[in-house]
PDB file of C-alpha atoms in Angstrom:
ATOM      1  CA  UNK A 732       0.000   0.000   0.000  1.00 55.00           C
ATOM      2  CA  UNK A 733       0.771   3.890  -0.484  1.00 59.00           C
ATOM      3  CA  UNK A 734       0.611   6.754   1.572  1.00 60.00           C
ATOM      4  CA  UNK A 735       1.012   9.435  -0.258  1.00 63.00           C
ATOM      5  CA  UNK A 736       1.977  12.921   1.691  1.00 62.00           C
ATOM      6  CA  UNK A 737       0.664  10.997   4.688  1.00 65.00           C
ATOM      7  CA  UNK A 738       3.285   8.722   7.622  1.00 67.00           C
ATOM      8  CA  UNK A 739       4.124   5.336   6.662  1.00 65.00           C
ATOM      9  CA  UNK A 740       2.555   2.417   9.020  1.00 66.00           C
ATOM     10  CA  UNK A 741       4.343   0.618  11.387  1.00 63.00           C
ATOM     11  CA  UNK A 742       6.548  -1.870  10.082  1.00 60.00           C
ATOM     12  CA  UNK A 743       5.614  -0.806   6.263  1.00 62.00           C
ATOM     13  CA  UNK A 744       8.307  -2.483   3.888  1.00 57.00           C
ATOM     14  CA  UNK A 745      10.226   0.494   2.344  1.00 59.00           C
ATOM     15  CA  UNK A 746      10.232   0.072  -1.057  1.00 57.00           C
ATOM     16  CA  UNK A 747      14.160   0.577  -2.847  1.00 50.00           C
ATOM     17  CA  UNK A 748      15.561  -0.439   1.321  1.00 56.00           C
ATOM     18  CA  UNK A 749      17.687  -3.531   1.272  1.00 57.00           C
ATOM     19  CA  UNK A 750      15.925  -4.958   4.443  1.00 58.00           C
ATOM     20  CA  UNK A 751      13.018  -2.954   4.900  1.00 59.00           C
ATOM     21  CA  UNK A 752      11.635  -0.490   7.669  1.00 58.00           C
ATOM     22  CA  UNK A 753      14.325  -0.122  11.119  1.00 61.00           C
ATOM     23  CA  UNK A 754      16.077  -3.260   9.418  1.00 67.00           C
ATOM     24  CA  UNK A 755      19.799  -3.661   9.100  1.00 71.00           C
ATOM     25  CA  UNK A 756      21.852  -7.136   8.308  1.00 74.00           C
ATOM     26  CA  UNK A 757      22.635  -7.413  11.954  1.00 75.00           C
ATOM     27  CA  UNK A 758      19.003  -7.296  12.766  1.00 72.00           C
ATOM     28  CA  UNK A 759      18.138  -9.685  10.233  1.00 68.00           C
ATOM     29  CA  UNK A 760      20.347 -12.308  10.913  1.00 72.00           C
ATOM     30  CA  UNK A 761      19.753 -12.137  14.692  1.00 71.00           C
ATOM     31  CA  UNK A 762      16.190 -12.901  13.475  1.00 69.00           C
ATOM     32  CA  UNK A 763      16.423 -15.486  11.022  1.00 69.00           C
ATOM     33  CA  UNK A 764      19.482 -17.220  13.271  1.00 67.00           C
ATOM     34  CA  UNK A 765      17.952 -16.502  17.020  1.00 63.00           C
ATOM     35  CA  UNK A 766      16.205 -19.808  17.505  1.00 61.00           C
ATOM     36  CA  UNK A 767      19.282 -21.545  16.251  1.00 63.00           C
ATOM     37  CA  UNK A 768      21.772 -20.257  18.160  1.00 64.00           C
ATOM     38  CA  UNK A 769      19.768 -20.652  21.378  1.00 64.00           C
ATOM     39  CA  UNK A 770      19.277 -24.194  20.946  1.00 65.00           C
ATOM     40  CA  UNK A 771      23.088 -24.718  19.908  1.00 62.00           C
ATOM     41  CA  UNK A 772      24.052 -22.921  23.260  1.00 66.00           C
ATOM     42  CA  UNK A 773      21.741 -25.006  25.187  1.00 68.00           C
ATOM     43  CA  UNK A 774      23.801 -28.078  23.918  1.00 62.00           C
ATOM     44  CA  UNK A 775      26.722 -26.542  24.928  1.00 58.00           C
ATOM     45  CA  UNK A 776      25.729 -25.433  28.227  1.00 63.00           C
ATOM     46  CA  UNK A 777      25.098 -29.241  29.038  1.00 58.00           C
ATOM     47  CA  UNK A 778      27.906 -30.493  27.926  1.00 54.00           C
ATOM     48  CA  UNK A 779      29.817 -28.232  29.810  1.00 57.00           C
ATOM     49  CA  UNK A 780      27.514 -28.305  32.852  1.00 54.00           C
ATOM     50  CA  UNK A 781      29.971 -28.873  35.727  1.00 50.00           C
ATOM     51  CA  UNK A 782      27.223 -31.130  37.533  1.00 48.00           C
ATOM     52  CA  UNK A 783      28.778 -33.192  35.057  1.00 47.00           C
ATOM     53  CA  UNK A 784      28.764 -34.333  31.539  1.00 48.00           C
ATOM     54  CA  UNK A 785      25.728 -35.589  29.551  1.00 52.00           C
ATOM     55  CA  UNK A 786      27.192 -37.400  26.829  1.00 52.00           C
ATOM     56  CA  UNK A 787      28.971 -40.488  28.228  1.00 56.00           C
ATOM     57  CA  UNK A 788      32.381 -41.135  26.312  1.00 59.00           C
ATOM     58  CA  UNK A 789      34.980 -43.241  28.145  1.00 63.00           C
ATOM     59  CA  UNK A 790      34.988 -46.726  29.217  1.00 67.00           C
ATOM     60  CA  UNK A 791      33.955 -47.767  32.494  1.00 70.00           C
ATOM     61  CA  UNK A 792      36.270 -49.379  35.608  1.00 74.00           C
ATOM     62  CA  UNK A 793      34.437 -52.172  35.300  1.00 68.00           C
ATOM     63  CA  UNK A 794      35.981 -52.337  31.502  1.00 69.00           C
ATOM     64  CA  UNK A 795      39.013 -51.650  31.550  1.00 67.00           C
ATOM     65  CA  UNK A 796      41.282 -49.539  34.489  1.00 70.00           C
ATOM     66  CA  UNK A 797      42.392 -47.247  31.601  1.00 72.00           C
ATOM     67  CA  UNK A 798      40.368 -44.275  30.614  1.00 70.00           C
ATOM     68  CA  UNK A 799      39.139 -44.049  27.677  1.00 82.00           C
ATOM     69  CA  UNK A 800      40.116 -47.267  26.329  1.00 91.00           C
ATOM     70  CA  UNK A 801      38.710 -49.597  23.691  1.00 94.00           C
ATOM     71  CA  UNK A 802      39.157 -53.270  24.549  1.00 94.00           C
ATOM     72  CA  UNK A 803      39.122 -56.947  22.988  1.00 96.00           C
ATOM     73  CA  UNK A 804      36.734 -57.240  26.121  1.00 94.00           C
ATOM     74  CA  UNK A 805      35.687 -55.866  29.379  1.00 91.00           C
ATOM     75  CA  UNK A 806      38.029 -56.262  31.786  1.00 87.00           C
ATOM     76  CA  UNK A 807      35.072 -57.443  34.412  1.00 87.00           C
ATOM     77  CA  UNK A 808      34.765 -60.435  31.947  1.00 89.00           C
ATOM     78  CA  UNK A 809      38.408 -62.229  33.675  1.00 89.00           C
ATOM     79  CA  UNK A 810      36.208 -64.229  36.172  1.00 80.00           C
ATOM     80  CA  UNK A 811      37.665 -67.071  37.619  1.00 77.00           C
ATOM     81  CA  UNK A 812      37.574 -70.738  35.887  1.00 69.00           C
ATOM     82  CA  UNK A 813      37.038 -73.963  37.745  1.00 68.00           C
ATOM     83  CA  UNK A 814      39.656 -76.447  37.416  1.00 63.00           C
ATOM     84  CA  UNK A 815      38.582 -79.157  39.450  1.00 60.00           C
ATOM     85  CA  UNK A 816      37.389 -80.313  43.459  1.00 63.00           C
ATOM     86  CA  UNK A 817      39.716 -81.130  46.246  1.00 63.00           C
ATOM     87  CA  UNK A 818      38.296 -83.728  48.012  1.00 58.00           C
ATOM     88  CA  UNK A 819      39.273 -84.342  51.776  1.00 59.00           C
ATOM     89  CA  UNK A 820      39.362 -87.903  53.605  1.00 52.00           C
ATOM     90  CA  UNK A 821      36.242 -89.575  52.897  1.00 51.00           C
ATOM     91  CA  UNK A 822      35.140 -92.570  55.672  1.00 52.00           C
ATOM     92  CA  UNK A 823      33.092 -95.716  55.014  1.00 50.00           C
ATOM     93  CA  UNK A 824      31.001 -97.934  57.563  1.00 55.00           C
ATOM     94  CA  UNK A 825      28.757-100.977  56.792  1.00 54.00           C
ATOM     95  CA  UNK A 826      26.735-103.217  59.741  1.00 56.00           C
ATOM     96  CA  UNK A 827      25.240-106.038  59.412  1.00 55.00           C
ATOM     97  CA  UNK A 828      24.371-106.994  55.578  1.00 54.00           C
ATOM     98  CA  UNK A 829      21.769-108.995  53.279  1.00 56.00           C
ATOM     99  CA  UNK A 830      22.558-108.921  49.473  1.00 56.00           C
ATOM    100  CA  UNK A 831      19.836-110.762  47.399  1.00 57.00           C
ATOM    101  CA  UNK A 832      20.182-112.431  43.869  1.00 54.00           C
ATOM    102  CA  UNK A 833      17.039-113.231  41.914  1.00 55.00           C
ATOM    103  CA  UNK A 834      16.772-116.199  39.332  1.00 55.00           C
ATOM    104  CA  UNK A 835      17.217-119.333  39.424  1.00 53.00           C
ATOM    105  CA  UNK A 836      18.839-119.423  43.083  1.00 48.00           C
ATOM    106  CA  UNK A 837      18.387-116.781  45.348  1.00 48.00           C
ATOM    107  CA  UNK A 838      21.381-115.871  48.304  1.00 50.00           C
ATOM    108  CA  UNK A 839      20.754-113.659  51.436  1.00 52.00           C
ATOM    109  CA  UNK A 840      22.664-112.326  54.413  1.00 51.00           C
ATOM    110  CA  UNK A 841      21.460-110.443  56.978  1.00 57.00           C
ATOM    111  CA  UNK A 842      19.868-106.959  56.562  1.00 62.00           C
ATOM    112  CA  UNK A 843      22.808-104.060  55.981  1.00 60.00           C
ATOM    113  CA  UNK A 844      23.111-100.517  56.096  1.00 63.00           C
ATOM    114  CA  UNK A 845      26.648 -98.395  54.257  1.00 61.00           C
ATOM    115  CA  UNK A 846      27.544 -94.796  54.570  1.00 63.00           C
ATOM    116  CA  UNK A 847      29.808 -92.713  53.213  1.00 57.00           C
ATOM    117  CA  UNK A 848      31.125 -88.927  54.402  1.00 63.00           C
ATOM    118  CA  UNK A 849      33.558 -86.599  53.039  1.00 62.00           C
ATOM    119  CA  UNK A 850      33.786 -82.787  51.734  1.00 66.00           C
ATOM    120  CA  UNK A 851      35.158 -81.131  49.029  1.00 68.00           C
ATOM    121  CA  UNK A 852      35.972 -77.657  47.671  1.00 72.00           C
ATOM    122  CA  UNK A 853      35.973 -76.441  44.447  1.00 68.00           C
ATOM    123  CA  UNK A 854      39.598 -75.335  42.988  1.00 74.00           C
ATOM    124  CA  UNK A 855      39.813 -72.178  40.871  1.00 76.00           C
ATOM    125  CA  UNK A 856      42.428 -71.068  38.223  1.00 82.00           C
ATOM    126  CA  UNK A 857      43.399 -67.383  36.868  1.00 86.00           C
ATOM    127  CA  UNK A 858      41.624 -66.837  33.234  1.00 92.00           C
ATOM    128  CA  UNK A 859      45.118 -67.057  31.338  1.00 94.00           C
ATOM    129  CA  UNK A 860      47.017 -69.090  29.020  1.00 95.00           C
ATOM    130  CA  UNK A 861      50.865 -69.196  27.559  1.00 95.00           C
ATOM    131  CA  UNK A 862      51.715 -68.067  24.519  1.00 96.00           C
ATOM    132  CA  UNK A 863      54.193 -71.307  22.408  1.00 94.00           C
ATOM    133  CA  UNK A 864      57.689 -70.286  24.049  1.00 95.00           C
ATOM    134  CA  UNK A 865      60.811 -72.275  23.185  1.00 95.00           C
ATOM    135  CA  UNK A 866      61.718 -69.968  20.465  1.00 96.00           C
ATOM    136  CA  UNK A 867      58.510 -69.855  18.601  1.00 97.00           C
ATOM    137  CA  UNK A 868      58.166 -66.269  18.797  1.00 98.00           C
ATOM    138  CA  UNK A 869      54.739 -66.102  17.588  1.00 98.00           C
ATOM    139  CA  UNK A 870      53.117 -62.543  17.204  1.00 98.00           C
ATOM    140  CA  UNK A 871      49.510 -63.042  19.437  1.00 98.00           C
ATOM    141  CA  UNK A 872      46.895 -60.998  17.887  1.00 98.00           C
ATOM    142  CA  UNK A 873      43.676 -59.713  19.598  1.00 98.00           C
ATOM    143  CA  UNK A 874      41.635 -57.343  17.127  1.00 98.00           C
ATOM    144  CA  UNK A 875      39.564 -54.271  18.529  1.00 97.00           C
ATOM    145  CA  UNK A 876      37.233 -51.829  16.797  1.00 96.00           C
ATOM    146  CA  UNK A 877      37.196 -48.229  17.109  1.00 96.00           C
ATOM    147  CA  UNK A 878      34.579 -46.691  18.682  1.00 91.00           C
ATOM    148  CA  UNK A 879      34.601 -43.035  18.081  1.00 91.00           C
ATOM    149  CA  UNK A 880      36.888 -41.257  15.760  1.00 94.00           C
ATOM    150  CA  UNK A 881      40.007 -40.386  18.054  1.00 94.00           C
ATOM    151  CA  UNK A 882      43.665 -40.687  18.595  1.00 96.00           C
ATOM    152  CA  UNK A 883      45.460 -43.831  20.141  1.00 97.00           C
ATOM    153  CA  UNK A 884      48.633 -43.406  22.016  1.00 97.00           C
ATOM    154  CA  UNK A 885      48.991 -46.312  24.598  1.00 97.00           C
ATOM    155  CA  UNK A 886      48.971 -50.296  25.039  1.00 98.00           C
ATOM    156  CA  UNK A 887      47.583 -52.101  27.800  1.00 97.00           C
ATOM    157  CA  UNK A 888      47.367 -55.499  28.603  1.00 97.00           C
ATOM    158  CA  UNK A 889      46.750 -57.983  31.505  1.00 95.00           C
ATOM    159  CA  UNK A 890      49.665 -60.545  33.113  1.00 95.00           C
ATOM    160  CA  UNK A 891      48.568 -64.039  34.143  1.00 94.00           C
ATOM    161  CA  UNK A 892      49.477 -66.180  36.953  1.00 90.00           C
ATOM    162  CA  UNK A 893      53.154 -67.743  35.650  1.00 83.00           C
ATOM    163  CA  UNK A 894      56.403 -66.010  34.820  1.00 78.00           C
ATOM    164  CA  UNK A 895      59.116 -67.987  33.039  1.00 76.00           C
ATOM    165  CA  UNK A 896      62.007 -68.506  35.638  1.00 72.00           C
ATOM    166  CA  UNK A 897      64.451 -68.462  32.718  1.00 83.00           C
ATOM    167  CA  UNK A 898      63.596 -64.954  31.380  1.00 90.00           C
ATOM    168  CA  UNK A 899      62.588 -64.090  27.926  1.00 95.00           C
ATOM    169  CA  UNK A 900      64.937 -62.366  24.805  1.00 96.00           C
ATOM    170  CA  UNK A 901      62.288 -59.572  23.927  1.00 97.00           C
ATOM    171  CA  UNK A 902      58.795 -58.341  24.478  1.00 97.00           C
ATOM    172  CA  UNK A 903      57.280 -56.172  22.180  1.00 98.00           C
ATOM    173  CA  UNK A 904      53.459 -54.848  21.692  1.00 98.00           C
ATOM    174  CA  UNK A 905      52.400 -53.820  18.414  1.00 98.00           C
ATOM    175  CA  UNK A 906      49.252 -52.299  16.824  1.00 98.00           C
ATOM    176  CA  UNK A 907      48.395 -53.424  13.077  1.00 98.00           C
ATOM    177  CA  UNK A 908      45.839 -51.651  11.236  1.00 98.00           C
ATOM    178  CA  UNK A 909      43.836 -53.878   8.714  1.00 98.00           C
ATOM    179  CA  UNK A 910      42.664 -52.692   5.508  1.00 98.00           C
ATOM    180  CA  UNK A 911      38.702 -53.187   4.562  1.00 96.00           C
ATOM    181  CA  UNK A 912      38.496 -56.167   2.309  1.00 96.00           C
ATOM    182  CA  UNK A 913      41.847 -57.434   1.740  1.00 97.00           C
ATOM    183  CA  UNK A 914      42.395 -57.656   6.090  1.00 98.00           C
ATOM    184  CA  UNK A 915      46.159 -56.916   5.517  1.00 98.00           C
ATOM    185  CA  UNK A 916      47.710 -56.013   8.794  1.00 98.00           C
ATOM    186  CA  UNK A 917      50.137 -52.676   8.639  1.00 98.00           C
ATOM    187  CA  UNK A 918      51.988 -51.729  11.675  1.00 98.00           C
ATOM    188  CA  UNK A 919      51.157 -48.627  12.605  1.00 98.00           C
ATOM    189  CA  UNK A 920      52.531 -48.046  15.857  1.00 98.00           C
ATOM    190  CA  UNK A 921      54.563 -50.638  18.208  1.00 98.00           C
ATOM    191  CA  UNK A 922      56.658 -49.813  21.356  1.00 98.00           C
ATOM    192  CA  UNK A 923      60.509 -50.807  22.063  1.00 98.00           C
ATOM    193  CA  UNK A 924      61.827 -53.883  24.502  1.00 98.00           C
ATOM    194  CA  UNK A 925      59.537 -53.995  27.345  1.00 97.00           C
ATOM    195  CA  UNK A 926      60.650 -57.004  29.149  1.00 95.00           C
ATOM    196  CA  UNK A 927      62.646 -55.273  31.671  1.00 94.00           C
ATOM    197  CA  UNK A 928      59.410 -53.289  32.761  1.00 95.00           C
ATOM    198  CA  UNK A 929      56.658 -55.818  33.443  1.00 93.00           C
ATOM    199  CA  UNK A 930      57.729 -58.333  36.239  1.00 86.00           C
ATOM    200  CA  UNK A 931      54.293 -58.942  37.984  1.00 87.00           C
ATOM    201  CA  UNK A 932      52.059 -61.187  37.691  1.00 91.00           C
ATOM    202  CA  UNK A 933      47.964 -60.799  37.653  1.00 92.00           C
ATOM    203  CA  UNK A 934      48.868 -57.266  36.979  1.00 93.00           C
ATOM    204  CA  UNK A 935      47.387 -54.295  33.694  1.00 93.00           C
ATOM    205  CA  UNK A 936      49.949 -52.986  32.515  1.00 96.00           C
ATOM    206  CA  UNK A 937      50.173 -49.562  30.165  1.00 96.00           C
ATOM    207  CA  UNK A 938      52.704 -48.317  27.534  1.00 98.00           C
ATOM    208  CA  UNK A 939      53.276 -45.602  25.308  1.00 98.00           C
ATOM    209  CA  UNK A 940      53.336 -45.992  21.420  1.00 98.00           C
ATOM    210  CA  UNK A 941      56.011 -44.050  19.811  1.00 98.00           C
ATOM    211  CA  UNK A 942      53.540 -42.557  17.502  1.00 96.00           C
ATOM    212  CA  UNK A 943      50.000 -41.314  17.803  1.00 98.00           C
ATOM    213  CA  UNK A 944      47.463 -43.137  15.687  1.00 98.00           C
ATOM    214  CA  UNK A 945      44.825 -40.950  14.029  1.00 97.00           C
ATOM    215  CA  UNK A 946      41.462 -43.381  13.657  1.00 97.00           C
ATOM    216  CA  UNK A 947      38.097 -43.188  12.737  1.00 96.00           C
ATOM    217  CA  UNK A 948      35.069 -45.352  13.814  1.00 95.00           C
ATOM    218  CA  UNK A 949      34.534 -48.393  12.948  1.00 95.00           C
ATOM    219  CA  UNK A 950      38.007 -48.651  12.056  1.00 98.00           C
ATOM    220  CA  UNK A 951      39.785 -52.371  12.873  1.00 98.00           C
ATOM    221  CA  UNK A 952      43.208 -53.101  14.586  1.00 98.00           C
ATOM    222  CA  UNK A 953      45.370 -55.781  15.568  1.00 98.00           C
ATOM    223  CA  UNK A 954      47.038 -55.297  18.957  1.00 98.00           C
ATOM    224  CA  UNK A 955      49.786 -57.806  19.456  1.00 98.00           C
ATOM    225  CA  UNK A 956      52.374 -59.197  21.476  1.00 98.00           C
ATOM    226  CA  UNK A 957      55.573 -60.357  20.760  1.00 98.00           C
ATOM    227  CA  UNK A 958      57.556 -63.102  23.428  1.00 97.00           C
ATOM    228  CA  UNK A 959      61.059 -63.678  21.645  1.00 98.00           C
ATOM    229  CA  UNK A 960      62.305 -66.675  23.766  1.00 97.00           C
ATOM    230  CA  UNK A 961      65.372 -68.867  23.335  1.00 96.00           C
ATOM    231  CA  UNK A 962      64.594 -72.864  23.033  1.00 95.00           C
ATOM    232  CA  UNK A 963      65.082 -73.087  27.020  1.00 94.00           C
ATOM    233  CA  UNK A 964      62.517 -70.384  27.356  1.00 95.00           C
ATOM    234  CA  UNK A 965      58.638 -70.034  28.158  1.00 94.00           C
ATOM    235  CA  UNK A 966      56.541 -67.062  27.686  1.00 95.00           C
ATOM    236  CA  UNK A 967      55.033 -65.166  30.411  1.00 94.00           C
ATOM    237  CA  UNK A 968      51.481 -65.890  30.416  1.00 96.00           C
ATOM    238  CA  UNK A 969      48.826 -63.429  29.287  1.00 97.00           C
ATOM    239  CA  UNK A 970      44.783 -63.366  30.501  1.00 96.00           C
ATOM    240  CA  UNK A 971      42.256 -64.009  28.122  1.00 96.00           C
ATOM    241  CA  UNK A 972      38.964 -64.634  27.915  1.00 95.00           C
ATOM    242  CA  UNK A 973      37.429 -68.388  27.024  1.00 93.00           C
ATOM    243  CA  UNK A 974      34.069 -68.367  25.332  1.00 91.00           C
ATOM    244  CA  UNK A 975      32.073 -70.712  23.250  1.00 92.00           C
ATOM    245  CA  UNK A 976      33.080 -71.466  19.381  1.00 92.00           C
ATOM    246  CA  UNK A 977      31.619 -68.915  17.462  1.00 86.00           C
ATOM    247  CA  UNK A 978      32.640 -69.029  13.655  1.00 90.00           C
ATOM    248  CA  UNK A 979      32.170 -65.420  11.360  1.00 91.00           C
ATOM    249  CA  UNK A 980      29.515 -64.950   8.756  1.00 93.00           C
ATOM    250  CA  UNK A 981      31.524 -66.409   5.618  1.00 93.00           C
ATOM    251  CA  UNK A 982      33.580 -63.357   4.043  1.00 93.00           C
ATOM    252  CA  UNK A 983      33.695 -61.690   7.647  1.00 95.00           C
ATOM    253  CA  UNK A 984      37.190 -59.830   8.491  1.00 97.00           C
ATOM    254  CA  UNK A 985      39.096 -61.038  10.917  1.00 97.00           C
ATOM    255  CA  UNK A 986      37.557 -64.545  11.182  1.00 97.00           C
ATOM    256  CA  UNK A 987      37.870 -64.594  14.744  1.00 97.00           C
ATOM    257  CA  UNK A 988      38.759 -61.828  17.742  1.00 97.00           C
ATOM    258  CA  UNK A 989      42.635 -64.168  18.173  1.00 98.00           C
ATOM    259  CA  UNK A 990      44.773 -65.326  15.810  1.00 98.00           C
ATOM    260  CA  UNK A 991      48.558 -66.246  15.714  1.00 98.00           C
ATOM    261  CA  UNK A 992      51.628 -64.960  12.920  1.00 98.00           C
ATOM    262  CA  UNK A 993      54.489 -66.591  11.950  1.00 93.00           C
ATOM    263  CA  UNK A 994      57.739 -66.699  13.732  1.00 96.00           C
ATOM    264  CA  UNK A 995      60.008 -63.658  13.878  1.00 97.00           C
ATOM    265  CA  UNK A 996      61.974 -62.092  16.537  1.00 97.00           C
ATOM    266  CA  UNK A 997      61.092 -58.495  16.170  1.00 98.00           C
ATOM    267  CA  UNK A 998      58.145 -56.707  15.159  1.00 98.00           C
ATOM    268  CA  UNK A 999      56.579 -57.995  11.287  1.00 98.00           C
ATOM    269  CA  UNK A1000      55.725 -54.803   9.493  1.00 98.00           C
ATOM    270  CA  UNK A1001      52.993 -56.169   7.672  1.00 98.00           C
ATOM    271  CA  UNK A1002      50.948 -59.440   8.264  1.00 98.00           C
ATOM    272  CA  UNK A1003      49.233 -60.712   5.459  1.00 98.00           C
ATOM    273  CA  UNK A1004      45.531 -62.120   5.934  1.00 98.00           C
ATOM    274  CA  UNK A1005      46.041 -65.723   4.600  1.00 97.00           C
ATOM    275  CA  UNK A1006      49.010 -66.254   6.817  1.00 98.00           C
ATOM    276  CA  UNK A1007      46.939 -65.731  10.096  1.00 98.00           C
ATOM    277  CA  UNK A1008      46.025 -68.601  12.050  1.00 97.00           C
ATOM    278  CA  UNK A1009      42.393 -68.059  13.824  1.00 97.00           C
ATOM    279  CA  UNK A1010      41.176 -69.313  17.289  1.00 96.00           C
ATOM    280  CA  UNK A1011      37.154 -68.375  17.501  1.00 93.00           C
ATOM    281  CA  UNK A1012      37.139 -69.688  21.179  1.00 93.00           C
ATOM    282  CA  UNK A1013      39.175 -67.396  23.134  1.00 91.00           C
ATOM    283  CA  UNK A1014      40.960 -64.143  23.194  1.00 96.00           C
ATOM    284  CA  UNK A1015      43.736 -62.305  24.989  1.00 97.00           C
ATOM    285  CA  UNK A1016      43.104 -58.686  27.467  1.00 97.00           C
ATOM    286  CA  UNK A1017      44.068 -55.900  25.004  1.00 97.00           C
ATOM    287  CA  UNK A1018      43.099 -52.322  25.260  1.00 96.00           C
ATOM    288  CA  UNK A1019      43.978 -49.316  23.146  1.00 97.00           C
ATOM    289  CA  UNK A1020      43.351 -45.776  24.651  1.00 94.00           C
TER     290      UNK A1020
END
């Protein structure tokens, strides 16, 4: 509308303006950007709440004792096995007796009574096993998936219950990082001789990589130890997690969560699929964070 010689309404669009009546670009996007901007602070203001955070990231104690780690398996899982019943002294007693035979004779003696006590308790073992020693040096491969895109700088993993009296060459951990469809392993990170730093048993341990590792989700990697032993020599044994037989859908990559390499007494650079050897009924603590 038009009003000639007369005031303008409220609010009238001005015709030639480049936003209209009292309207300037700062107006105009604080209009047409307001509602945004509130809700996008809102989300920030939660995150940042310090009554604490909203979004859960992290892993759990119950997973794994280092922060932000992602694991072959939560660490909660290591319960203990049965490995058989220690029976004490067991005592017998019989009275008087008949035993009775039917057919074509019958014998008898006396009516009899037996009784037998004793006790037991059950016998537990720690959830671990030994890697081959004797100068197999077999790379032991647990695989994890990553569960957010992040960066990986540290190695953890779980000693058992034995420790070779004879001492071990080398020990090595190594991450592998296995490319979609193929399932070639590439080391991507590994750290030096550790052997001289983990001497307890039943004990998580955690080393630094000597590189970061940039991932992204969904992304799949082969942590793995390495025992180089002489043929005198056992491996220190690692805990690991038994579980039923599960085989892969056909095609799946890797086959199973454990699987062995070949023999080599430093870190392999690049594993290829075919050489692996699978296990689909247990698998070793690993944990990158």
């Amino acid at each position: 509308m038009t009003t000639p010689g007369a005031s303008r309404p409220d609010d009238a669009f001005i015709v030639g303006s480049e936003f209209g009546s009292d309207l300037n670009e700062a107006s105009v996007k604080a209009i047409t950007t307001g509602g945004a901007k509130v809700s996008f602070t809102n989300v920030q203001n939660s995150i940042n709440n310090p009554v604490g955070n909203v979004l859960p990231t992290g892993a759990p104690l119950w997973a794994t004792f280092t922060r932000e780690a992602d694991s072959t398996f939560p660490r909660i899982m290591l319960a203990r096995k049965a490995s058989g019943v220690n029976l004490s002294a067991t005592t017998f007693s019989s009275g008087s007796h008949t035993h009775s035979v039917s057919g074509s004779s019958t014998s008898s003696a006396g009516s009899h009574n037996h009784s037998v006590s004793g006790s037991g308790t059950l016998q537990y073992a720690v959830p671990d096993y030994q890697p081959a020693g004797h100068g197999a040096n077999k790379t032991e491969l647990g695989f994890v998936e990553c569960s957010k895109d992040r960066t990986y700088n540290n190695f953890s993993f779980i000693t058992g219950d034995s420790w070779t009296l004879l001492g071990i060459q080398g020990f090595y951990l190594v991450v592998y990082k296995m490319t979609p469809g193929s399932g070639l392993l590439t080391k991507v990170a590994q750290t030096g001789d550790i052997k001289a730093a983990v001497g307890g048993t039943n004990t998580e341990y955690t080393f630094g990589l000597n590189n970061s590792i940039v991932a992204k989700k969904a992304d799949i990697f082969g942590l793995a130890t390495l025992q180089v032993t002489s043929v005198a020599q056992t491996c220190n044994s690692l805990c690991q997690l038994t579980f039923w037989p599960l085989s892969a859908p056909a095609g799946f990559k890797p086959a199973a969560l454990y699987a062995t390499a070949g023999s080599s007494s430093s870190p392999l650079s690049s594993i290829a699929y075919g050489s692996l050897s699978f296990d689909n009924g247990f698998v070793p603590y690993y944990a990158l964070s």
